[in-house]
Amino acid sequence: MTDSTRLNPADEIALGRDFMTLSQHVLSNFGTFSAEAYDLSALMSRIGLAGKTIARHLSLAGLLENVLGVTGETNVQGEAVKNMDHYANRVFLRAFEQSGLVCRLASEEMEKPYYIPENCPIGRYTLLYDPIDGSSNIDVNLAIGSIFSIRQQEGDDENGEAEDLLQSGRKQIGAGYILYGTSTMLVYSLGKGVHAFTLDPSIGEFILFQENIHIPDSGSTYSVNEGNFWQWEESMREYIRYIHRQKGFSARYSGALVADIHRILFQGGVFLYPGTIGHEDGKLRLLYESAPLAFLIEQAGGRASTGTQDILDVVPTKLHSRTPLIIGSKENVKVVESFLNK
Ligand code: P6P
């Protein structure tokens, strides 16, 4: 009589792998079936839905209208809005309407936070996100990403200014990114390690491929836009000259922060976006780019610094505050800081 409760070992392993979905993993990562665990499992599942929807749209670039190219508008950052920026921003908003989970969403693309009134009485989470990071890569079919940060709302936000968001990154309860590359991957942490998933389009699920990822303590990749060399402080130029003299270091810079961070998470090294003359705070935004990636990289055993202060300790003065960013393997970040603090 065949035992229909078991498969052969190889099929059993494959079945087990296919059933470690994103929402399943959040519950197992929490180790409880509390209301909070279920809420965060559902929240992560909605983020996964947004990622799947964006990945599908991107896969038809050139065939579908409004995937490539620009909308003709300029966003709050003063940057030209790409069609995909606009589309992906809306996808995240739609993913959380009728979810009961998230009352407010704050994004690179929106000057003010977006409120979902029907969620607010019960939804105590706020999602901060960069819907498309690296959008200059879209029209040339190179890797791009989405970055997300999850916070608990503090107080009732009566004046609708979301002032409770102007707190350090240590207030984050979760963060991660979706990388739209040769495959679509989602990497997240809820404060209990860093875990990575690959989207299997054939079943429409993000399937776990590595959990409790640890970033190497040092690496031989440095990732920086050397086109800005003469705009940097002399101390930063000194660091780059030092790296040029080190054997075995390679420069890798994709133009998409998420792609560069993904490489460094798995292979070690350091990503740098320092301030420049006239833009001492650099280009990258704190609340929905640097802080979530700092949360993730610290969870993986790495470091993230402004050059003089941990990113996670920086308190923003406004929703779209920018910060210099030095992030990656702790030994590499330490060397950069030693130059910047001479
Ligand atoms: P630059 C994309 O616009 C982005 O925000 C990051 O994804 C990327 O690392 C950086 O800016 C690239 O900026 O000035 O080197 O083109």
Coordinates of C-alpha atoms in Angstrom, one line a residue, residues 5 30 34 39-40 67 73 75 84 112 148 152 164 181 221 224 235 238 241 279 290 307 317 320 330 332:
T5 CA 1.5 11.0 3.2
F30 CA 8.4 34.8 14.8
S34 CA 0.3 35.9 17.9
D39 CA -0.3 41.0 11.0
L40 CA 3.3 41.2 9.9
V67 CA 6.7 51.1 -18.7
E73 CA 6.4 65.5 -14.3
N75 CA 8.8 64.8 -8.2
M84 CA 7.6 53.1 -13.6
K112 CA 3.3 64.1 2.0
F148 CA 10.7 49.3 2.2
Q152 CA 4.7 51.4 14.2
D164 CA 6.2 60.6 14.7
G181 CA 17.3 41.5 -11.7
T221 CA 34.4 45.4 -3.7
V224 CA 31.0 54.5 -5.6
S235 CA 39.5 62.9 3.1
E238 CA 42.4 60.1 0.1
R241 CA 43.5 56.8 -3.6
H279 CA 25.3 68.8 -1.2
S290 CA 19.5 54.5 3.9
G307 CA 31.0 58.6 8.0
T317 CA 14.5 66.9 10.4
H320 CA 12.7 63.6 2.7
K330 CA 32.1 46.2 9.2
N332 CA 35.5 48.0 5.2

